[in-house]
CSV table of C-alpha atoms and ligand atoms in Angstrom, one decimal:
chain,number,residue,atom,x,y,z
E,1,UNK,CA,-75.4,44.6,-41.3
E,2,UNK,CA,-73.7,46.7,-44.1
E,3,UNK,CA,-70.7,45.4,-46.1
E,4,UNK,CA,-67.8,46.4,-48.2
E,5,UNK,CA,-67.7,45.7,-51.5
E,6,UNK,CA,-64.8,43.2,-51.0
E,7,UNK,CA,-66.7,41.8,-47.8
E,8,UNK,CA,-69.9,41.5,-50.1
E,9,UNK,CA,-67.8,39.1,-52.7
E,10,UNK,CA,-66.3,36.9,-49.9
E,11,UNK,CA,-69.8,36.9,-48.4
E,12,UNK,CA,-70.6,35.2,-52.6
E,13,UNK,CA,-67.9,32.8,-52.5
E,14,UNK,CA,-65.5,35.1,-54.5
E,15,UNK,CA,-62.7,34.0,-52.6
E,16,UNK,CA,-63.9,30.3,-51.8
E,17,UNK,CA,-66.1,28.1,-49.8
E,18,UNK,CA,-63.6,28.5,-46.8
E,19,UNK,CA,-64.2,32.4,-46.6
E,20,UNK,CA,-67.7,32.4,-47.8
E,21,UNK,CA,-69.2,30.1,-44.8
E,22,UNK,CA,-66.6,32.1,-42.4
E,23,UNK,CA,-68.4,35.3,-43.7
E,24,UNK,CA,-71.9,34.0,-42.8
E,25,UNK,CA,-71.2,32.7,-39.8
E,26,UNK,CA,-70.3,36.6,-39.2
E,27,UNK,CA,-73.0,38.2,-40.8
E,28,UNK,CA,-75.6,35.8,-39.4
E,29,UNK,CA,-74.0,36.8,-35.8
E,30,UNK,CA,-74.1,40.3,-36.8
E,31,UNK,CA,-77.5,40.5,-37.9
E,32,UNK,CA,-78.6,38.6,-35.1
E,33,UNK,CA,-77.0,41.4,-32.6
E,34,UNK,CA,-78.0,44.2,-34.3
E,35,UNK,CA,-74.2,45.2,-35.8
E,36,UNK,CA,-74.4,47.5,-38.6
E,37,UNK,CA,-70.4,46.9,-39.7
E,38,UNK,CA,-68.0,44.7,-39.3
E,39,UNK,CA,-64.9,45.9,-37.9
E,40,UNK,CA,-60.7,44.9,-37.8
E,41,UNK,CA,-59.7,42.9,-35.1
E,42,UNK,CA,-55.7,42.6,-33.8
E,43,UNK,CA,-55.9,39.3,-32.8
E,44,UNK,CA,-58.3,36.2,-32.4
E,45,UNK,CA,-57.9,33.2,-29.5
E,46,UNK,CA,-59.9,30.0,-30.4
E,47,UNK,CA,-61.2,27.8,-28.0
E,48,UNK,CA,-62.8,24.2,-29.3
E,49,UNK,CA,-59.4,22.5,-29.5
E,50,UNK,CA,-59.5,19.5,-27.1
E,51,UNK,CA,-60.2,16.3,-28.9
E,52,UNK,CA,-62.4,15.6,-26.0
E,53,UNK,CA,-65.0,18.8,-25.9
E,54,UNK,CA,-65.2,18.7,-29.6
E,55,UNK,CA,-65.3,15.4,-31.2
E,56,UNK,CA,-65.4,13.5,-34.8
E,57,UNK,CA,-67.2,16.1,-36.5
E,58,UNK,CA,-65.0,19.2,-36.0
E,59,UNK,CA,-62.1,17.3,-36.9
E,60,UNK,CA,-64.3,16.7,-40.2
E,61,UNK,CA,-65.3,20.3,-40.3
E,62,UNK,CA,-61.4,21.6,-40.1
E,63,UNK,CA,-60.3,19.1,-42.9
E,64,UNK,CA,-63.0,20.7,-45.0
E,65,UNK,CA,-61.7,24.4,-44.2
E,66,UNK,CA,-57.9,23.4,-44.8
E,67,UNK,CA,-58.3,21.5,-48.1
E,68,UNK,CA,-60.8,25.2,-49.7
E,69,UNK,CA,-57.4,26.9,-48.4
E,70,UNK,CA,-58.8,28.7,-44.9
E,71,UNK,CA,-55.7,30.9,-43.7
E,72,UNK,CA,-56.4,33.2,-40.6
E,73,UNK,CA,-56.3,36.9,-41.9
E,74,UNK,CA,-54.6,38.0,-38.0
E,75,UNK,CA,-52.2,36.8,-35.6
E,76,UNK,CA,-54.5,33.3,-34.3
E,77,UNK,CA,-54.0,31.3,-31.0
E,78,UNK,CA,-55.2,28.3,-29.5
E,79,UNK,CA,-56.7,27.1,-25.9
E,80,UNK,CA,-55.7,24.2,-24.6
E,81,UNK,CA,-55.7,21.4,-25.5
E,82,UNK,CA,-56.6,17.5,-24.3
E,83,UNK,CA,-52.5,16.2,-24.0
E,84,UNK,CA,-49.7,17.4,-22.7
E,85,UNK,CA,-47.3,15.4,-25.6
E,86,UNK,CA,-44.4,16.0,-23.1
E,87,UNK,CA,-46.1,14.5,-20.3
E,88,UNK,CA,-47.3,11.1,-21.7
E,89,UNK,CA,-47.0,9.2,-19.0
E,90,UNK,CA,-49.4,11.3,-17.1
E,91,UNK,CA,-51.9,11.5,-19.6
E,92,UNK,CA,-54.6,9.1,-21.3
E,93,UNK,CA,-53.1,5.7,-22.8
E,94,UNK,CA,-55.8,5.3,-25.5
E,95,UNK,CA,-52.9,5.4,-28.9
E,96,UNK,CA,-56.2,6.3,-30.9
E,97,UNK,CA,-57.1,9.8,-28.9
E,98,UNK,CA,-53.4,11.1,-29.2
E,99,UNK,CA,-53.7,10.6,-32.7
E,100,UNK,CA,-56.9,12.3,-33.1
E,101,UNK,CA,-56.0,15.3,-30.8
E,102,UNK,CA,-52.8,15.9,-32.7
E,103,UNK,CA,-54.7,16.0,-35.7
E,104,UNK,CA,-56.8,18.7,-34.4
E,105,UNK,CA,-53.7,20.6,-33.6
E,106,UNK,CA,-52.0,20.3,-37.2
E,107,UNK,CA,-55.2,21.1,-38.7
E,108,UNK,CA,-55.5,24.2,-36.6
E,109,UNK,CA,-51.5,24.9,-37.7
E,110,UNK,CA,-52.5,24.4,-41.1
E,111,UNK,CA,-54.5,27.4,-41.0
E,112,UNK,CA,-51.8,29.5,-39.8
E,113,UNK,CA,-53.4,29.1,-35.7
E,114,UNK,CA,-50.6,29.5,-33.3
E,115,UNK,CA,-50.7,26.1,-31.1
E,116,UNK,CA,-49.4,27.6,-27.9
E,117,UNK,CA,-52.4,25.9,-26.3
E,118,UNK,CA,-53.2,28.3,-23.0
E,119,UNK,CA,-55.9,30.0,-22.0
E,120,UNK,CA,-53.7,32.6,-21.2
E,121,UNK,CA,-52.0,34.2,-24.6
E,122,UNK,CA,-52.3,37.7,-22.5
E,123,UNK,CA,-48.7,36.1,-20.7
E,124,UNK,CA,-47.0,35.7,-24.1
E,125,UNK,CA,-48.3,38.4,-26.2
E,126,UNK,CA,-50.3,41.7,-24.0
E,127,UNK,CA,-52.6,43.5,-26.3
E,128,UNK,CA,-52.8,47.2,-26.3
E,129,UNK,CA,-55.7,48.7,-24.4
E,130,UNK,CA,-58.5,49.5,-26.7
E,131,UNK,CA,-57.8,47.3,-29.8
E,132,UNK,CA,-60.7,44.7,-30.9
E,133,UNK,CA,-60.3,41.5,-30.2
E,134,UNK,CA,-62.0,38.2,-31.1
E,135,UNK,CA,-61.0,35.9,-28.5
E,136,UNK,CA,-63.4,32.7,-27.3
E,137,UNK,CA,-62.6,31.1,-24.0
E,138,UNK,CA,-64.7,32.9,-20.8
E,139,UNK,CA,-61.9,33.4,-18.7
E,140,UNK,CA,-59.6,34.7,-21.3
E,141,UNK,CA,-62.4,37.3,-22.5
E,142,UNK,CA,-63.2,38.7,-19.2
E,143,UNK,CA,-59.8,39.0,-18.2
E,144,UNK,CA,-59.0,41.0,-21.6
E,145,UNK,CA,-61.7,43.3,-21.2
E,146,UNK,CA,-61.6,44.0,-17.5
E,147,UNK,CA,-57.6,43.7,-16.8
E,148,UNK,CA,-55.9,44.7,-20.3
E,149,UNK,CA,-58.7,46.8,-21.6
E,150,UNK,CA,-58.6,45.4,-24.9
E,151,UNK,CA,-62.0,44.7,-26.3
E,152,UNK,CA,-64.0,41.5,-27.3
E,153,UNK,CA,-67.0,39.8,-27.1
E,154,UNK,CA,-67.4,36.4,-25.7
E,155,UNK,CA,-66.6,34.6,-29.1
E,156,UNK,CA,-67.5,31.1,-29.4
E,157,UNK,CA,-64.9,28.4,-31.0
E,158,UNK,CA,-66.5,29.1,-34.0
E,159,UNK,CA,-67.1,32.5,-34.5
E,160,UNK,CA,-63.7,32.9,-33.5
E,161,UNK,CA,-62.4,31.0,-35.9
E,162,UNK,CA,-64.5,33.0,-38.0
E,163,UNK,CA,-63.0,36.4,-37.1
E,164,UNK,CA,-59.5,34.5,-37.7
E,165,UNK,CA,-60.2,34.1,-41.5
E,166,UNK,CA,-61.9,37.2,-42.3
E,167,UNK,CA,-59.8,39.4,-39.7
E,168,UNK,CA,-62.9,41.3,-38.6
E,169,UNK,CA,-65.5,40.9,-36.4
E,170,UNK,CA,-69.1,41.8,-36.4
E,171,UNK,CA,-69.1,45.4,-33.8
E,172,UNK,CA,-71.2,45.0,-31.3
E,173,UNK,CA,-72.1,43.8,-27.4
E,174,UNK,CA,-68.7,45.4,-25.8
E,175,UNK,CA,-67.0,46.5,-28.7
E,176,UNK,CA,-69.0,49.4,-28.6
E,177,UNK,CA,-68.7,52.0,-25.8
E,178,UNK,CA,-72.0,52.4,-25.1
E,179,UNK,CA,-71.7,48.5,-23.6
E,180,UNK,CA,-69.1,49.2,-21.8
E,181,UNK,CA,-70.5,51.0,-18.9
E,182,UNK,CA,-70.8,49.6,-15.6
E,183,UNK,CA,-74.7,48.9,-14.5
E,184,UNK,CA,-74.4,47.5,-10.9
E,185,UNK,CA,-72.2,48.4,-8.3
E,186,UNK,CA,-71.0,45.7,-5.7
E,187,UNK,CA,-70.1,46.7,-2.8
E,188,UNK,CA,-68.1,43.6,-0.7
E,189,UNK,CA,-68.0,44.1,2.7
E,190,UNK,CA,-66.0,41.0,3.0
E,191,UNK,CA,-62.5,41.6,1.4
E,192,UNK,CA,-61.2,38.6,-0.4
E,193,UNK,CA,-57.8,37.2,1.1
E,194,UNK,CA,-56.6,34.8,-1.7
E,195,UNK,CA,-57.1,33.3,-5.2
E,196,UNK,CA,-59.7,30.9,-3.7
E,197,UNK,CA,-61.4,33.4,-2.4
E,198,UNK,CA,-61.8,36.0,-5.3
E,199,UNK,CA,-62.9,32.6,-7.1
E,200,UNK,CA,-65.8,31.9,-4.5
E,201,UNK,CA,-66.9,36.1,-4.9
E,202,UNK,CA,-66.7,35.3,-8.8
E,203,UNK,CA,-68.5,32.1,-8.3
E,204,UNK,CA,-71.5,34.2,-6.3
E,205,UNK,CA,-71.8,37.2,-8.6
E,206,UNK,CA,-71.8,35.0,-11.7
E,207,UNK,CA,-75.0,33.2,-10.1
E,208,UNK,CA,-76.7,36.9,-9.2
E,209,UNK,CA,-75.3,39.2,-12.7
E,210,UNK,CA,-76.2,37.1,-15.9
E,211,UNK,CA,-74.5,39.6,-18.1
E,212,UNK,CA,-74.5,42.9,-16.2
E,213,UNK,CA,-71.2,44.8,-15.9
E,214,UNK,CA,-70.3,45.7,-12.1
E,215,UNK,CA,-68.3,47.7,-10.7
E,216,UNK,CA,-66.3,46.8,-7.4
E,217,UNK,CA,-66.2,48.7,-4.2
E,218,UNK,CA,-64.1,47.5,-1.5
E,219,UNK,CA,-61.6,45.2,-2.7
E,220,UNK,CA,-58.5,46.6,-1.6
E,221,UNK,CA,-55.4,46.6,-4.0
E,222,UNK,CA,-56.4,42.7,-5.6
E,223,UNK,CA,-53.8,42.1,-8.0
E,224,UNK,CA,-53.6,40.8,-11.7
E,225,UNK,CA,-53.8,37.1,-10.6
E,226,UNK,CA,-56.9,37.6,-8.1
E,227,UNK,CA,-58.5,39.4,-10.4
E,228,UNK,CA,-57.9,36.3,-13.2
E,229,UNK,CA,-59.7,34.4,-10.4
E,230,UNK,CA,-62.7,36.6,-9.7
E,231,UNK,CA,-63.5,36.8,-13.7
E,232,UNK,CA,-63.0,33.3,-14.6
E,233,UNK,CA,-64.9,31.8,-12.1
E,234,UNK,CA,-67.9,34.9,-12.8
E,235,UNK,CA,-68.1,33.7,-16.2
E,236,UNK,CA,-68.4,29.8,-15.4
E,237,UNK,CA,-71.6,30.9,-13.4
E,238,UNK,CA,-72.8,33.8,-15.6
E,239,UNK,CA,-72.3,35.6,-18.8
E,240,UNK,CA,-70.7,38.6,-17.4
E,241,UNK,CA,-67.6,39.3,-19.5
E,242,UNK,CA,-66.5,42.3,-18.3
E,243,UNK,CA,-65.8,43.9,-15.1
E,244,UNK,CA,-64.4,47.2,-13.2
E,245,UNK,CA,-62.2,46.1,-10.1
E,246,UNK,CA,-62.1,49.9,-8.4
E,247,UNK,CA,-65.7,51.9,-8.1
E,248,UNK,CA,-63.7,55.0,-9.6
E,249,UNK,CA,-63.2,53.1,-12.9
E,250,UNK,CA,-65.7,54.3,-15.8
E,251,UNK,CA,-69.2,53.3,-15.1
E,252,UNK,CA,-72.7,54.3,-16.3
E,253,UNK,CA,-73.6,58.0,-14.8
E,254,UNK,CA,-77.1,56.8,-13.7
E,255,UNK,CA,-77.4,56.0,-10.3
E,256,UNK,CA,-76.7,52.4,-10.4
E,257,UNK,CA,-78.4,49.8,-8.2
E,258,UNK,CA,-76.1,48.2,-5.5
E,259,UNK,CA,-75.6,44.5,-4.2
E,260,UNK,CA,-73.3,44.2,-1.2
E,261,UNK,CA,-71.9,40.8,-0.7
E,262,UNK,CA,-71.0,39.4,2.3
E,263,UNK,CA,-68.7,37.2,4.3
E,264,UNK,CA,-71.3,34.5,4.5
E,265,UNK,CA,-72.3,34.7,0.6
E,266,UNK,CA,-68.5,34.0,0.3
E,267,UNK,CA,-68.7,31.0,2.7
E,268,UNK,CA,-71.5,29.8,1.1
E,269,UNK,CA,-70.1,30.3,-2.8
E,270,UNK,CA,-66.9,28.5,-1.5
E,271,UNK,CA,-69.1,25.5,0.3
E,272,UNK,CA,-71.1,25.1,-2.7
E,273,UNK,CA,-67.9,24.2,-4.7
E,274,UNK,CA,-66.7,21.1,-2.7
E,275,UNK,CA,-68.9,18.2,-3.4
E,276,UNK,CA,-66.8,15.4,-0.6
E,277,UNK,CA,-64.5,14.8,2.1
E,278,UNK,CA,-62.8,12.3,1.1
E,279,UNK,CA,-58.9,11.9,0.1
E,280,UNK,CA,-58.1,13.6,-2.8
E,281,UNK,CA,-56.2,11.6,-6.1
E,282,UNK,CA,-55.2,14.3,-7.7
E,283,UNK,CA,-54.6,18.4,-6.7
E,284,UNK,CA,-54.9,20.6,-9.1
E,285,UNK,CA,-53.3,24.2,-9.4
E,286,UNK,CA,-53.7,26.1,-12.7
E,287,UNK,CA,-57.2,27.5,-13.7
E,288,UNK,CA,-57.1,29.6,-16.0
E,289,UNK,CA,-53.3,28.5,-16.1
E,290,UNK,CA,-50.7,29.9,-14.0
E,291,UNK,CA,-48.8,33.1,-14.0
E,292,UNK,CA,-45.1,33.1,-13.5
E,293,UNK,CA,-45.8,34.6,-9.9
E,294,UNK,CA,-48.2,31.9,-9.4
E,295,UNK,CA,-45.5,29.3,-10.6
E,296,UNK,CA,-43.2,31.4,-7.8
E,297,UNK,CA,-45.8,30.6,-5.0
E,298,UNK,CA,-46.3,27.7,-6.0
E,299,UNK,CA,-42.3,26.5,-5.8
E,300,UNK,CA,-42.1,28.5,-3.0
E,301,UNK,CA,-44.7,27.3,-0.8
E,302,UNK,CA,-43.3,23.2,-1.3
E,303,UNK,CA,-39.8,23.6,-1.7
E,304,UNK,CA,-38.0,21.1,0.6
E,305,UNK,CA,-41.3,19.2,1.0
E,306,UNK,CA,-42.6,15.6,-0.6
E,307,UNK,CA,-45.5,14.8,-2.5
E,308,UNK,CA,-47.7,11.7,-1.1
E,309,UNK,CA,-47.0,9.2,-3.7
E,310,UNK,CA,-50.9,8.4,-3.6
E,311,UNK,CA,-51.6,11.8,-5.0
E,312,UNK,CA,-50.9,13.3,-8.7
E,313,UNK,CA,-50.0,17.2,-7.8
E,314,UNK,CA,-50.7,18.9,-11.5
E,315,UNK,CA,-49.7,23.0,-11.8
E,316,UNK,CA,-50.8,23.9,-15.6
E,317,UNK,CA,-49.2,27.1,-17.5
E,318,UNK,CA,-48.5,27.9,-20.8
E,319,UNK,CA,-45.5,26.3,-22.7
E,320,UNK,CA,-43.9,30.2,-22.2
E,321,UNK,CA,-44.5,30.7,-18.6
E,322,UNK,CA,-43.1,27.1,-17.8
E,323,UNK,CA,-39.9,28.2,-19.7
E,324,UNK,CA,-39.7,31.5,-18.2
E,325,UNK,CA,-40.5,30.0,-14.4
E,326,UNK,CA,-37.9,26.8,-14.9
E,327,UNK,CA,-36.0,27.4,-11.7
E,328,UNK,CA,-39.8,26.7,-10.1
E,329,UNK,CA,-40.7,24.3,-11.8
E,330,UNK,CA,-37.2,22.6,-11.0
E,331,UNK,CA,-38.5,23.2,-7.1
E,332,UNK,CA,-42.1,21.6,-7.8
E,333,UNK,CA,-40.7,18.5,-9.6
E,334,UNK,CA,-38.1,17.9,-7.0
E,335,UNK,CA,-41.3,17.8,-4.6
E,336,UNK,CA,-42.6,15.3,-6.8
E,337,UNK,CA,-45.5,17.2,-8.9
E,338,UNK,CA,-45.6,18.0,-12.7
E,339,UNK,CA,-46.2,20.8,-14.3
E,340,UNK,CA,-47.8,20.5,-17.4
E,341,UNK,CA,-48.6,22.7,-20.2
E,342,UNK,CA,-51.0,22.8,-23.3
E,343,UNK,CA,-54.1,20.9,-21.2
E,344,UNK,CA,-55.8,21.5,-18.0
E,345,UNK,CA,-58.2,19.4,-15.5
E,346,UNK,CA,-60.9,20.2,-17.5
E,347,UNK,CA,-60.3,19.7,-21.0
E,348,UNK,CA,-58.1,16.2,-20.3
E,349,UNK,CA,-59.5,13.0,-19.4
E,350,UNK,CA,-59.1,12.8,-15.8
E,351,UNK,CA,-61.8,9.5,-14.8
E,352,UNK,CA,-59.5,7.7,-17.7
E,353,UNK,CA,-56.3,8.5,-15.7
E,354,UNK,CA,-57.6,7.6,-12.3
E,355,UNK,CA,-59.1,10.7,-10.5
E,356,UNK,CA,-61.9,9.9,-9.0
E,357,UNK,CA,-61.7,13.2,-6.1
E,358,UNK,CA,-60.0,16.1,-7.6
E,359,UNK,CA,-58.8,19.3,-5.4
E,360,UNK,CA,-57.9,22.5,-6.9
E,361,UNK,CA,-57.5,26.1,-5.5
E,362,UNK,CA,-59.4,26.8,-8.8
E,363,UNK,CA,-63.2,28.0,-8.6
E,364,UNK,CA,-63.4,27.7,-12.1
E,365,UNK,CA,-62.3,24.2,-12.0
E,366,UNK,CA,-64.0,22.9,-8.9
E,367,UNK,CA,-67.4,24.5,-10.8
E,368,UNK,CA,-66.8,22.3,-13.9
E,369,UNK,CA,-65.1,19.7,-12.8
E,370,UNK,CA,-68.2,17.5,-11.3
E,371,UNK,CA,-70.0,18.1,-14.8
E,372,UNK,CA,-67.0,18.0,-17.5
E,373,UNK,CA,-64.9,15.7,-15.4
E,374,UNK,CA,-67.8,13.6,-12.9
E,375,UNK,CA,-65.3,13.6,-10.3
E,376,UNK,CA,-65.9,14.7,-7.1
E,377,UNK,CA,-64.3,17.7,-5.6
E,378,UNK,CA,-62.6,19.7,-2.6
E,379,UNK,CA,-62.7,23.8,-3.4
E,380,UNK,CA,-59.8,24.9,-0.9
E,381,UNK,CA,-57.2,27.4,-0.8
E,382,UNK,CA,-53.8,27.2,-2.1
E,383,UNK,CA,-52.0,26.5,1.2
E,384,UNK,CA,-54.9,23.7,2.1
E,385,UNK,CA,-53.9,22.0,-1.3
E,386,UNK,CA,-50.0,22.0,-0.6
E,387,UNK,CA,-50.7,20.4,3.2
E,388,UNK,CA,-53.4,17.8,1.3
E,389,UNK,CA,-50.7,17.0,-1.3
E,390,UNK,CA,-47.5,16.2,1.1
E,391,UNK,CA,-49.4,15.5,4.6
S,1,LIG,FE1,-58.3,27.8,-18.9
S,1,LIG,FE2,-59.0,25.1,-18.6
S,1,LIG,FE3,-59.8,26.8,-16.6
S,1,LIG,S1,-58.6,26.1,-20.5
S,1,LIG,S2,-59.5,28.8,-17.6
S,1,LIG,S3,-57.1,26.0,-17.1
S,1,LIG,S4,-60.7,25.0,-18.1
């Protein structure tokens, strides 16, 4: 990979250990994927924030980086953590976890990473079309590429942090126009109707497509929230980081292989996400974190109803959306629900707060919860989730 003189100096350690290690990560990655140089990025979004998922070794590394003077060179933000400190009554009760989680957030902040603690940084600041980013968190990446038309590879936590410190990323993958061409046409024969069905479609396609770039035919006017669920699910079962919601969007000039998706495919994908018929301990809405419109929808559905005493009803959204949707937050809380920020069902400790059976309208959460949280899952529409919570 070609480096400028300035980049070479960083590589050799002339700007200190922290930047040297960051540059070495980027060069290693660039060499691996045959990038030819580094390109400037507009922003970085770092994952690996929850103490539950990264543990003690990461704390030691972050301490060393901070000690060595590491500072982000571009606007950089952080994914959800394991705890919402404004809802400690809902969270794991171990002070040790609280202390270590706070330490991680503090270390990120010292490196200039804004602890917005959400997987929906685009609701706070929407990147421009065509800008290059280095974002981690697969749902955030696929949304950025496919809905916002920004350009980012699917970074891991370390490479996104390295890119934040250098302000650049290697130009490979979907940073190159030739890799942004659709290479498979997906004909949807049964139009998905709500977020859960879009999620089921994503789960089904991720399993088939792996890292291909699909263009869709037959999605009738999907909104951004539905595309968010489609992308998050597709990036959970597969490695796709870009899709085109309509067949008229840019795609390869060559004849594309076509895949048809039937009503049965959606039903099977949906059923594969439920592991039990038992009653849920928790109903979870907000993976990826809710938009303002989703908050409104939940609030309108639940207005005037009462959530059962024996069920937790969590709606997760960023602090930013929570503040904007204050009146809806009050409606959800009046019904007995909690609007949680800074974390989510997957990256917090669910078992430890007594959740054995999780019901959700998020295909991504339903897919990950049995392994990441060791819970049973029930995957259902928002209406079914609210009915189950209130019956
Ligand atoms: Fe976001 Fe957590 Fe889902 S980070 S995408 S709400 S698993």
